[in-house]
Short mmCIF file of N, CA, C and O in Angstrom, two decimals:
data_model
loop_
_atom_site.label_atom_id
_atom_site.label_comp_id
_atom_site.label_asym_id
_atom_site.label_seq_id
_atom_site.Cartn_x
_atom_site.Cartn_y
_atom_site.Cartn_z
N MET A 1474 41.31 51.20 -208.78
CA MET A 1474 40.29 50.79 -207.81
C MET A 1474 40.52 49.33 -207.43
O MET A 1474 40.75 48.48 -208.29
N VAL A 1475 40.37 49.04 -206.19
CA VAL A 1475 40.60 47.68 -205.67
C VAL A 1475 39.30 46.90 -205.77
O VAL A 1475 38.23 47.39 -205.44
N SER A 1476 39.44 45.63 -206.24
CA SER A 1476 38.25 44.79 -206.35
C SER A 1476 37.83 44.29 -204.96
O SER A 1476 38.61 44.34 -203.99
N GLN A 1477 36.64 43.77 -204.88
CA GLN A 1477 36.14 43.22 -203.63
C GLN A 1477 37.02 42.05 -203.18
O GLN A 1477 37.34 41.94 -201.99
N GLU A 1478 37.44 41.20 -204.13
CA GLU A 1478 38.27 40.05 -203.80
C GLU A 1478 39.61 40.53 -203.23
O GLU A 1478 40.10 39.99 -202.22
N GLU A 1479 40.20 41.56 -203.85
CA GLU A 1479 41.48 42.09 -203.34
C GLU A 1479 41.31 42.70 -201.96
O GLU A 1479 42.15 42.55 -201.08
N GLU A 1480 40.18 43.37 -201.77
CA GLU A 1480 39.90 44.00 -200.46
C GLU A 1480 39.75 42.91 -199.39
O GLU A 1480 40.28 43.04 -198.27
N LEU A 1481 39.05 41.81 -199.70
CA LEU A 1481 38.88 40.73 -198.75
C LEU A 1481 40.21 40.06 -198.44
O LEU A 1481 40.50 39.70 -197.29
N GLN A 1482 41.03 39.85 -199.47
CA GLN A 1482 42.37 39.27 -199.24
C GLN A 1482 43.22 40.13 -198.36
O GLN A 1482 43.87 39.65 -197.43
N ALA A 1483 43.19 41.44 -198.59
CA ALA A 1483 43.96 42.37 -197.77
C ALA A 1483 43.44 42.38 -196.34
O ALA A 1483 44.23 42.38 -195.38
N TRP A 1484 42.13 42.39 -196.19
CA TRP A 1484 41.53 42.40 -194.86
C TRP A 1484 41.91 41.10 -194.11
O TRP A 1484 42.27 41.14 -192.95
N CYS A 1485 41.79 39.99 -194.79
CA CYS A 1485 42.11 38.69 -194.18
C CYS A 1485 43.58 38.67 -193.72
O CYS A 1485 43.87 38.25 -192.60
N ALA A 1486 44.45 39.13 -194.57
CA ALA A 1486 45.88 39.18 -194.21
C ALA A 1486 46.12 40.07 -193.00
O ALA A 1486 46.87 39.72 -192.08
N ARG A 1487 45.46 41.22 -192.99
CA ARG A 1487 45.62 42.15 -191.85
C ARG A 1487 45.08 41.51 -190.56
O ARG A 1487 45.70 41.62 -189.51
N LEU A 1488 43.94 40.86 -190.65
CA LEU A 1488 43.32 40.23 -189.49
C LEU A 1488 44.21 39.08 -188.98
O LEU A 1488 44.42 38.93 -187.77
N LEU A 1489 44.73 38.27 -189.89
CA LEU A 1489 45.61 37.19 -189.51
C LEU A 1489 46.87 37.73 -188.80
O LEU A 1489 47.30 37.15 -187.79
N THR A 1490 47.41 38.80 -189.29
CA THR A 1490 48.59 39.41 -188.66
C THR A 1490 48.23 39.90 -187.27
O THR A 1490 48.95 39.64 -186.30
N ALA A 1491 47.13 40.60 -187.14
CA ALA A 1491 46.69 41.12 -185.83
C ALA A 1491 46.45 40.00 -184.82
O ALA A 1491 46.68 40.19 -183.62
N LEU A 1492 46.00 38.86 -185.31
CA LEU A 1492 45.72 37.72 -184.42
C LEU A 1492 46.90 36.76 -184.29
O LEU A 1492 46.79 35.69 -183.70
N GLU A 1493 48.06 37.22 -184.86
CA GLU A 1493 49.30 36.41 -184.80
C GLU A 1493 49.12 35.07 -185.45
O GLU A 1493 49.57 34.03 -184.94
N LEU A 1494 48.42 35.06 -186.59
CA LEU A 1494 48.20 33.83 -187.36
C LEU A 1494 48.78 33.95 -188.75
O LEU A 1494 48.30 33.29 -189.69
N ASP A 1495 49.85 34.72 -188.89
CA ASP A 1495 50.51 34.87 -190.18
C ASP A 1495 50.80 33.49 -190.77
O ASP A 1495 51.20 32.58 -190.05
N GLY A 1496 50.61 33.38 -192.04
CA GLY A 1496 50.92 32.11 -192.72
C GLY A 1496 49.77 31.13 -192.74
O GLY A 1496 49.85 30.11 -193.39
N THR A 1497 48.68 31.46 -192.04
CA THR A 1497 47.51 30.59 -192.05
C THR A 1497 46.79 30.74 -193.36
O THR A 1497 46.51 31.88 -193.81
N ARG A 1498 46.49 29.65 -194.00
CA ARG A 1498 45.79 29.68 -195.28
C ARG A 1498 44.28 29.77 -194.98
O ARG A 1498 43.73 29.00 -194.22
N VAL A 1499 43.63 30.71 -195.63
CA VAL A 1499 42.19 30.90 -195.48
C VAL A 1499 41.56 30.81 -196.88
O VAL A 1499 41.94 31.60 -197.76
N ASP A 1500 40.64 29.90 -197.05
CA ASP A 1500 39.92 29.79 -198.31
C ASP A 1500 38.72 30.72 -198.21
O ASP A 1500 37.63 30.31 -197.76
N ILE A 1501 38.93 31.94 -198.60
CA ILE A 1501 37.89 32.97 -198.46
C ILE A 1501 36.61 32.56 -199.23
O ILE A 1501 35.52 32.72 -198.72
N GLY A 1502 36.78 32.00 -200.39
CA GLY A 1502 35.62 31.56 -201.19
C GLY A 1502 34.79 30.53 -200.47
O GLY A 1502 33.57 30.60 -200.47
N ALA A 1503 35.46 29.58 -199.81
CA ALA A 1503 34.74 28.54 -199.07
C ALA A 1503 34.01 29.12 -197.87
O ALA A 1503 32.88 28.72 -197.55
N VAL A 1504 34.66 30.05 -197.19
CA VAL A 1504 34.02 30.68 -196.03
C VAL A 1504 32.77 31.47 -196.48
O VAL A 1504 31.71 31.38 -195.85
N LEU A 1505 32.90 32.20 -197.57
CA LEU A 1505 31.76 32.99 -198.08
C LEU A 1505 30.66 32.07 -198.57
O LEU A 1505 29.45 32.37 -198.37
N LYS A 1506 31.02 30.94 -199.18
CA LYS A 1506 30.00 29.99 -199.62
C LYS A 1506 29.23 29.44 -198.44
O LYS A 1506 27.99 29.36 -198.45
N LEU A 1507 29.95 29.03 -197.37
CA LEU A 1507 29.28 28.53 -196.19
C LEU A 1507 28.37 29.62 -195.59
O LEU A 1507 27.22 29.34 -195.22
N ALA A 1508 28.85 30.83 -195.52
CA ALA A 1508 28.04 31.92 -194.98
C ALA A 1508 26.79 32.12 -195.83
O ALA A 1508 25.68 32.33 -195.28
N GLY A 1509 26.91 32.03 -197.12
CA GLY A 1509 25.74 32.21 -198.01
C GLY A 1509 24.73 31.11 -197.84
O GLY A 1509 23.52 31.38 -197.78
N VAL A 1510 25.21 29.88 -197.72
CA VAL A 1510 24.28 28.76 -197.53
C VAL A 1510 23.57 28.90 -196.17
O VAL A 1510 22.37 28.69 -196.06
N ALA A 1511 24.31 29.27 -195.15
CA ALA A 1511 23.70 29.47 -193.83
C ALA A 1511 22.66 30.58 -193.85
O ALA A 1511 21.55 30.44 -193.33
N ALA A 1512 22.98 31.68 -194.53
CA ALA A 1512 22.07 32.82 -194.61
C ALA A 1512 20.78 32.45 -195.32
O ALA A 1512 19.69 32.92 -194.93
N HIS A 1513 20.87 31.61 -196.36
CA HIS A 1513 19.68 31.29 -197.17
C HIS A 1513 18.95 30.06 -196.64
O HIS A 1513 17.78 29.90 -196.92
N SER A 1514 19.65 29.18 -195.92
CA SER A 1514 19.01 27.97 -195.40
C SER A 1514 18.38 28.17 -194.04
O SER A 1514 17.42 27.48 -193.69
N VAL A 1515 18.96 29.04 -193.25
CA VAL A 1515 18.49 29.27 -191.88
C VAL A 1515 17.89 30.67 -191.85
O VAL A 1515 16.71 30.84 -192.21
N VAL A 1516 18.61 31.65 -191.41
CA VAL A 1516 18.25 33.07 -191.49
C VAL A 1516 19.55 33.83 -191.71
O VAL A 1516 20.64 33.34 -191.41
N ARG A 1517 19.45 35.06 -192.22
CA ARG A 1517 20.66 35.83 -192.54
C ARG A 1517 21.68 35.89 -191.41
O ARG A 1517 22.86 35.69 -191.65
N PRO A 1518 21.26 36.17 -190.17
CA PRO A 1518 22.26 36.26 -189.11
C PRO A 1518 22.97 34.92 -188.78
O PRO A 1518 23.94 34.89 -188.07
N ALA A 1519 22.48 33.82 -189.38
CA ALA A 1519 23.17 32.54 -189.19
C ALA A 1519 24.51 32.51 -189.91
O ALA A 1519 25.36 31.67 -189.58
N ALA A 1520 24.72 33.40 -190.89
CA ALA A 1520 25.97 33.39 -191.64
C ALA A 1520 27.18 33.63 -190.75
O ALA A 1520 28.08 32.78 -190.72
N PRO A 1521 27.26 34.72 -190.01
CA PRO A 1521 28.46 34.89 -189.18
C PRO A 1521 28.51 33.91 -188.04
O PRO A 1521 29.60 33.45 -187.65
N LEU A 1522 27.38 33.55 -187.52
CA LEU A 1522 27.34 32.58 -186.41
C LEU A 1522 27.88 31.23 -186.88
O LEU A 1522 28.72 30.60 -186.19
N THR A 1523 27.45 30.78 -188.01
CA THR A 1523 27.88 29.49 -188.55
C THR A 1523 29.37 29.47 -188.84
O THR A 1523 30.10 28.52 -188.50
N THR A 1524 29.88 30.53 -189.49
CA THR A 1524 31.31 30.55 -189.80
C THR A 1524 32.13 30.65 -188.52
O THR A 1524 33.20 30.05 -188.45
N TYR A 1525 31.67 31.38 -187.53
CA TYR A 1525 32.37 31.48 -186.26
C TYR A 1525 32.44 30.10 -185.58
O TYR A 1525 33.51 29.65 -185.15
N VAL A 1526 31.31 29.40 -185.47
CA VAL A 1526 31.27 28.12 -184.81
C VAL A 1526 32.16 27.10 -185.55
O VAL A 1526 32.90 26.32 -184.93
N ALA A 1527 32.08 27.10 -186.86
CA ALA A 1527 32.91 26.18 -187.66
C ALA A 1527 34.41 26.48 -187.40
O ALA A 1527 35.21 25.56 -187.21
N GLY A 1528 34.76 27.74 -187.42
CA GLY A 1528 36.14 28.11 -187.16
C GLY A 1528 36.60 27.77 -185.76
O GLY A 1528 37.75 27.30 -185.55
N PHE A 1529 35.73 27.95 -184.80
CA PHE A 1529 36.04 27.59 -183.41
C PHE A 1529 36.26 26.10 -183.28
O PHE A 1529 37.24 25.67 -182.66
N ALA A 1530 35.37 25.32 -183.87
CA ALA A 1530 35.52 23.84 -183.86
C ALA A 1530 36.81 23.42 -184.51
O ALA A 1530 37.52 22.54 -184.00
N ALA A 1531 37.14 24.02 -185.65
CA ALA A 1531 38.38 23.70 -186.33
C ALA A 1531 39.59 24.05 -185.46
O ALA A 1531 40.55 23.28 -185.39
N GLY A 1532 39.55 25.19 -184.82
CA GLY A 1532 40.64 25.61 -183.94
C GLY A 1532 40.83 24.65 -182.77
O GLY A 1532 41.98 24.31 -182.41
N LEU A 1533 39.75 24.21 -182.19
CA LEU A 1533 39.85 23.23 -181.10
C LEU A 1533 40.44 21.91 -181.59
O LEU A 1533 41.31 21.32 -180.91
N ALA A 1534 40.00 21.45 -182.73
CA ALA A 1534 40.52 20.18 -183.30
C ALA A 1534 41.99 20.30 -183.61
O ALA A 1534 42.79 19.42 -183.27
N ALA A 1535 42.39 21.39 -184.24
CA ALA A 1535 43.79 21.57 -184.59
C ALA A 1535 44.64 21.78 -183.35
O ALA A 1535 45.74 21.22 -183.23
N GLY A 1536 44.12 22.57 -182.42
CA GLY A 1536 44.88 22.85 -181.20
C GLY A 1536 45.09 21.64 -180.32
O GLY A 1536 46.09 21.53 -179.59
N SER A 1537 44.17 20.70 -180.38
CA SER A 1537 44.30 19.51 -179.55
C SER A 1537 45.08 18.41 -180.26
O SER A 1537 45.27 17.33 -179.71
N GLY A 1538 45.48 18.66 -181.50
CA GLY A 1538 46.26 17.69 -182.27
C GLY A 1538 45.44 16.63 -182.96
O GLY A 1538 45.98 15.67 -183.51
N GLN A 1539 44.10 16.81 -183.00
CA GLN A 1539 43.24 15.83 -183.70
C GLN A 1539 43.48 15.86 -185.20
O GLN A 1539 43.28 14.84 -185.87
N ALA A 1540 43.84 17.00 -185.74
CA ALA A 1540 44.05 17.16 -187.18
C ALA A 1540 44.89 18.40 -187.42
O ALA A 1540 44.94 19.29 -186.55
N ASP A 1541 45.52 18.47 -188.60
CA ASP A 1541 46.24 19.68 -188.91
C ASP A 1541 45.21 20.77 -189.27
O ASP A 1541 44.02 20.50 -189.41
N ASP A 1542 45.68 21.99 -189.39
CA ASP A 1542 44.75 23.14 -189.64
C ASP A 1542 43.84 22.92 -190.81
O ASP A 1542 42.63 23.14 -190.71
N ALA A 1543 44.41 22.55 -191.95
CA ALA A 1543 43.59 22.44 -193.17
C ALA A 1543 42.54 21.35 -193.04
O ALA A 1543 41.39 21.54 -193.47
N VAL A 1544 42.93 20.21 -192.51
CA VAL A 1544 41.99 19.10 -192.35
C VAL A 1544 40.88 19.48 -191.36
O VAL A 1544 39.70 19.23 -191.60
N ALA A 1545 41.26 20.09 -190.24
CA ALA A 1545 40.30 20.50 -189.23
C ALA A 1545 39.30 21.50 -189.80
O ALA A 1545 38.09 21.38 -189.56
N MET A 1546 39.78 22.46 -190.56
CA MET A 1546 38.90 23.48 -191.11
C MET A 1546 37.99 22.88 -192.17
O MET A 1546 36.78 23.15 -192.19
N GLY A 1547 38.53 22.02 -193.02
CA GLY A 1547 37.72 21.36 -194.03
C GLY A 1547 36.61 20.52 -193.44
O GLY A 1547 35.47 20.55 -193.87
N ALA A 1548 36.97 19.79 -192.38
CA ALA A 1548 35.97 18.93 -191.72
C ALA A 1548 34.89 19.76 -191.04
O ALA A 1548 33.70 19.48 -191.18
N ALA A 1549 35.28 20.79 -190.33
CA ALA A 1549 34.31 21.63 -189.61
C ALA A 1549 33.40 22.34 -190.62
O ALA A 1549 32.18 22.40 -190.41
N MET A 1550 33.95 22.86 -191.69
CA MET A 1550 33.12 23.56 -192.66
C MET A 1550 32.21 22.58 -193.38
O MET A 1550 31.07 22.91 -193.71
N GLY A 1551 32.68 21.36 -193.62
CA GLY A 1551 31.86 20.34 -194.25
C GLY A 1551 30.64 19.99 -193.38
O GLY A 1551 29.53 19.88 -193.88
N VAL A 1552 30.89 19.79 -192.11
CA VAL A 1552 29.78 19.49 -191.16
C VAL A 1552 28.80 20.64 -191.14
O VAL A 1552 27.58 20.45 -191.23
N ALA A 1553 29.33 21.86 -191.03
CA ALA A 1553 28.44 23.03 -190.97
C ALA A 1553 27.61 23.16 -192.25
O ALA A 1553 26.41 23.46 -192.19
N MET A 1554 28.24 22.93 -193.38
CA MET A 1554 27.53 23.01 -194.67
C MET A 1554 26.41 21.99 -194.74
O MET A 1554 25.27 22.31 -195.10
N ARG A 1555 26.70 20.75 -194.35
CA ARG A 1555 25.68 19.70 -194.39
C ARG A 1555 24.53 20.04 -193.44
O ARG A 1555 23.36 19.84 -193.78
N GLU A 1556 24.84 20.56 -192.28
CA GLU A 1556 23.78 20.94 -191.32
C GLU A 1556 22.92 22.07 -191.87
O GLU A 1556 21.69 22.04 -191.72
N CYS A 1557 23.53 23.05 -192.49
CA CYS A 1557 22.77 24.13 -193.12
C CYS A 1557 21.84 23.60 -194.18
O CYS A 1557 20.66 23.98 -194.24
N GLU A 1558 22.36 22.71 -195.01
CA GLU A 1558 21.55 22.16 -196.11
C GLU A 1558 20.40 21.31 -195.55
O GLU A 1558 19.27 21.42 -196.03
N LYS A 1559 20.66 20.50 -194.54
CA LYS A 1559 19.59 19.71 -193.90
C LYS A 1559 18.53 20.64 -193.28
O LYS A 1559 17.34 20.39 -193.40
N TYR A 1560 19.00 21.68 -192.64
CA TYR A 1560 18.09 22.62 -192.01
C TYR A 1560 17.14 23.23 -193.05
O TYR A 1560 15.95 23.30 -192.86
N GLY A 1561 17.74 23.62 -194.17
CA GLY A 1561 16.93 24.23 -195.24
C GLY A 1561 15.96 23.24 -195.85
O GLY A 1561 14.84 23.60 -196.17
N GLU A 1562 16.37 22.00 -196.02
CA GLU A 1562 15.50 20.97 -196.60
C GLU A 1562 14.36 20.58 -195.67
O GLU A 1562 13.27 20.30 -196.09
N ASN A 1563 14.66 20.54 -194.37
CA ASN A 1563 13.71 20.04 -193.38
C ASN A 1563 12.99 21.12 -192.59
O ASN A 1563 12.27 20.85 -191.67
N GLY A 1564 13.21 22.37 -192.95
CA GLY A 1564 12.57 23.45 -192.25
C GLY A 1564 12.97 23.55 -190.78
O GLY A 1564 12.20 24.00 -189.96
N GLY A 1565 14.16 23.12 -190.48
CA GLY A 1565 14.67 23.23 -189.11
C GLY A 1565 14.32 22.08 -188.21
O GLY A 1565 14.72 22.05 -187.05
N THR A 1566 13.57 21.11 -188.71
CA THR A 1566 13.23 19.95 -187.87
C THR A 1566 14.28 18.86 -188.02
O THR A 1566 15.02 18.82 -188.98
N ASP A 1567 14.33 17.97 -187.05
CA ASP A 1567 15.26 16.86 -187.06
C ASP A 1567 14.61 15.60 -187.60
O ASP A 1567 15.20 14.52 -187.54
N ASP A 1568 13.40 15.70 -188.13
CA ASP A 1568 12.66 14.52 -188.56
C ASP A 1568 13.34 13.68 -189.63
O ASP A 1568 13.22 12.48 -189.65
N LYS A 1569 14.05 14.34 -190.53
CA LYS A 1569 14.59 13.62 -191.73
C LYS A 1569 16.10 13.43 -191.64
O LYS A 1569 16.73 13.30 -192.65
N ARG A 1570 16.68 13.42 -190.46
CA ARG A 1570 18.12 13.19 -190.33
C ARG A 1570 18.40 11.82 -190.67
O ARG A 1570 19.01 11.11 -191.00
#
């Protein structure tokens, strides 16, 4: 029987191949952690939305030459994580930024 981690790794590899992104490193644990924080700090549907927006921002940064892939993804996920945490602490208001 395949573990959930193995299943996610296989799925990620398949998706990367389909999107012609072979060789791209994906920190599945970090993506899932960001999704979990978004789901619990905002609302559950914020999980896929947050990870999508962070990935999109990282892709734009890397594609424009602002940073390499790993740096761009780390920065985008870091910003998204901080925003989720602030949102959860402040109830969605900008008062305590």
